[in-house]
GROMACS .gro file of C-alpha atoms in nm:
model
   86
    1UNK     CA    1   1.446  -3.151  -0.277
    2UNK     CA    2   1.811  -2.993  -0.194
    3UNK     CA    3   1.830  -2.852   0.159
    4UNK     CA    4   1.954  -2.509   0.200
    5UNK     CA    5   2.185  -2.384   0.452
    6UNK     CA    6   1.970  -2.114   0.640
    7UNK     CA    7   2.264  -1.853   0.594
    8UNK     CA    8   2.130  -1.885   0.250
    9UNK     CA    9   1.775  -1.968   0.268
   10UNK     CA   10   1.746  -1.625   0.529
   11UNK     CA   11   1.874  -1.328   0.319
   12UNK     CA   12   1.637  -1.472  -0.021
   13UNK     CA   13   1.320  -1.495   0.203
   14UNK     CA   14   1.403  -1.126   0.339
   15UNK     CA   15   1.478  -0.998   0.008
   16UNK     CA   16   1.202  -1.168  -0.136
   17UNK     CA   17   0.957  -1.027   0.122
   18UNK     CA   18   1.067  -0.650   0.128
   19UNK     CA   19   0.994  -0.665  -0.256
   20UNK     CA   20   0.662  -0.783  -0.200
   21UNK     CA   21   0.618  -0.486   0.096
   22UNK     CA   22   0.783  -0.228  -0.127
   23UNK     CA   23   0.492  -0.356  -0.419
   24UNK     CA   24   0.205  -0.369  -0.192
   25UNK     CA   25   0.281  -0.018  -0.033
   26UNK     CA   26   0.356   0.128  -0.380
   27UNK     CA   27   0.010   0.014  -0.473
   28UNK     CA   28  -0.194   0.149  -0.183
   29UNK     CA   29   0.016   0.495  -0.231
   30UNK     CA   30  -0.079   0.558  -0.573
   31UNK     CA   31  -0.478   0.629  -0.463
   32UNK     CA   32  -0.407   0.803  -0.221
   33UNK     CA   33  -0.189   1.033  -0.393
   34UNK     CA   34  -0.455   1.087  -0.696
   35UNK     CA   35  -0.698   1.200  -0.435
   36UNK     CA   36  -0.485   1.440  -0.248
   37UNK     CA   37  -0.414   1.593  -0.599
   38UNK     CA   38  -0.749   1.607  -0.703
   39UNK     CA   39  -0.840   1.747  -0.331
   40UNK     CA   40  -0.531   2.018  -0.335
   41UNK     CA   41  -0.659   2.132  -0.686
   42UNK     CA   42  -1.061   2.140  -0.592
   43UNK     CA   43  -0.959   2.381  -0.278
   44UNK     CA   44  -0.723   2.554  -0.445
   45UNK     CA   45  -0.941   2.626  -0.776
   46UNK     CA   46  -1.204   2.768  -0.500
   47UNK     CA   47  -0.935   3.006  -0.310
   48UNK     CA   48  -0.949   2.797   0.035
   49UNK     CA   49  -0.546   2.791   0.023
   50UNK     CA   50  -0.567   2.836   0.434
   51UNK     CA   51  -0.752   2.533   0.444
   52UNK     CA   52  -0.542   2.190   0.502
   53UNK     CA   53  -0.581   1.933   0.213
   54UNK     CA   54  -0.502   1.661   0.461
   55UNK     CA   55  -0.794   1.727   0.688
   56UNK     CA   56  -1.073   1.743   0.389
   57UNK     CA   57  -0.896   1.462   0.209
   58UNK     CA   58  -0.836   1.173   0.512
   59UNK     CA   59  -1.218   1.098   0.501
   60UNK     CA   60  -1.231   1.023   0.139
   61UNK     CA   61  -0.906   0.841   0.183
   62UNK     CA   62  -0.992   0.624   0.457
   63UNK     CA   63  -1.341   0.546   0.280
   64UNK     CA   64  -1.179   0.453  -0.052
   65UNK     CA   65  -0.987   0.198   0.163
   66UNK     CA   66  -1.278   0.035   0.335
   67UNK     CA   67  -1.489   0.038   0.032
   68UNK     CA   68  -1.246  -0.134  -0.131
   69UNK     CA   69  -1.246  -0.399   0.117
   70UNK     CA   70  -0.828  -0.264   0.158
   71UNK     CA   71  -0.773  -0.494   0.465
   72UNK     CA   72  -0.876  -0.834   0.322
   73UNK     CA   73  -0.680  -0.751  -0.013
   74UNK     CA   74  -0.354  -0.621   0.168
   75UNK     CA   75  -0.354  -0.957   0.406
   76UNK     CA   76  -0.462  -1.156   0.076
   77UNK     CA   77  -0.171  -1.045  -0.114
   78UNK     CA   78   0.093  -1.097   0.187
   79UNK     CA   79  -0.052  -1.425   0.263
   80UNK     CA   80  -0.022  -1.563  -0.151
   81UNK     CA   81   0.376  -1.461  -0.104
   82UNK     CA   82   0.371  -1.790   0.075
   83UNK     CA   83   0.430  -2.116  -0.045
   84UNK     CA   84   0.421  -2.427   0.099
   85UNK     CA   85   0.761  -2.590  -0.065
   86UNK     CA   86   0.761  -3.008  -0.082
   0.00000   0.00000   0.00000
């Protein structure tokens, strides 16, 4: 196997791991957003326009996470990024 000066080896890891982040985050957003649509459209369909969408639709959000076991998948999918070169 070649060895790598780390000037080189340092900049590729970053890049590669910010690309994984900017995945991973993209992913959890996309939820999230379809239920504070959904949630801004039920409350505004029944005239509560005073009423913040945020505080009726953090529950739901922060349930869909733990159902989804979100923790264990998010570390899962960080941790498989690695690889153990040799």
């Amino acid at each position: 196997m070649k060895k790598y000066p780390f000037r080189v080896v340092l900049p590729a890891f970053m890049t590669s791991e910010l690309k994984t982040a900017f995945q991973i985050g993209f992913l959890i957003f996309l939820p999230f957003l379809v239920i504070d649509m959904v949630i801004s459209s039920i409350l505004m369909s029944l005239g509560m326009m005073m009423l913040s969408p945020m505080l009726i639709s953090l529950p739901f959000k922060l349930l869909l996470f733990v159902l989804v076991d979100g923790w264990a998948m998010t570390v899962g999918s960080l941790v498989s990024t690695f690889s153990v070169g040799g």
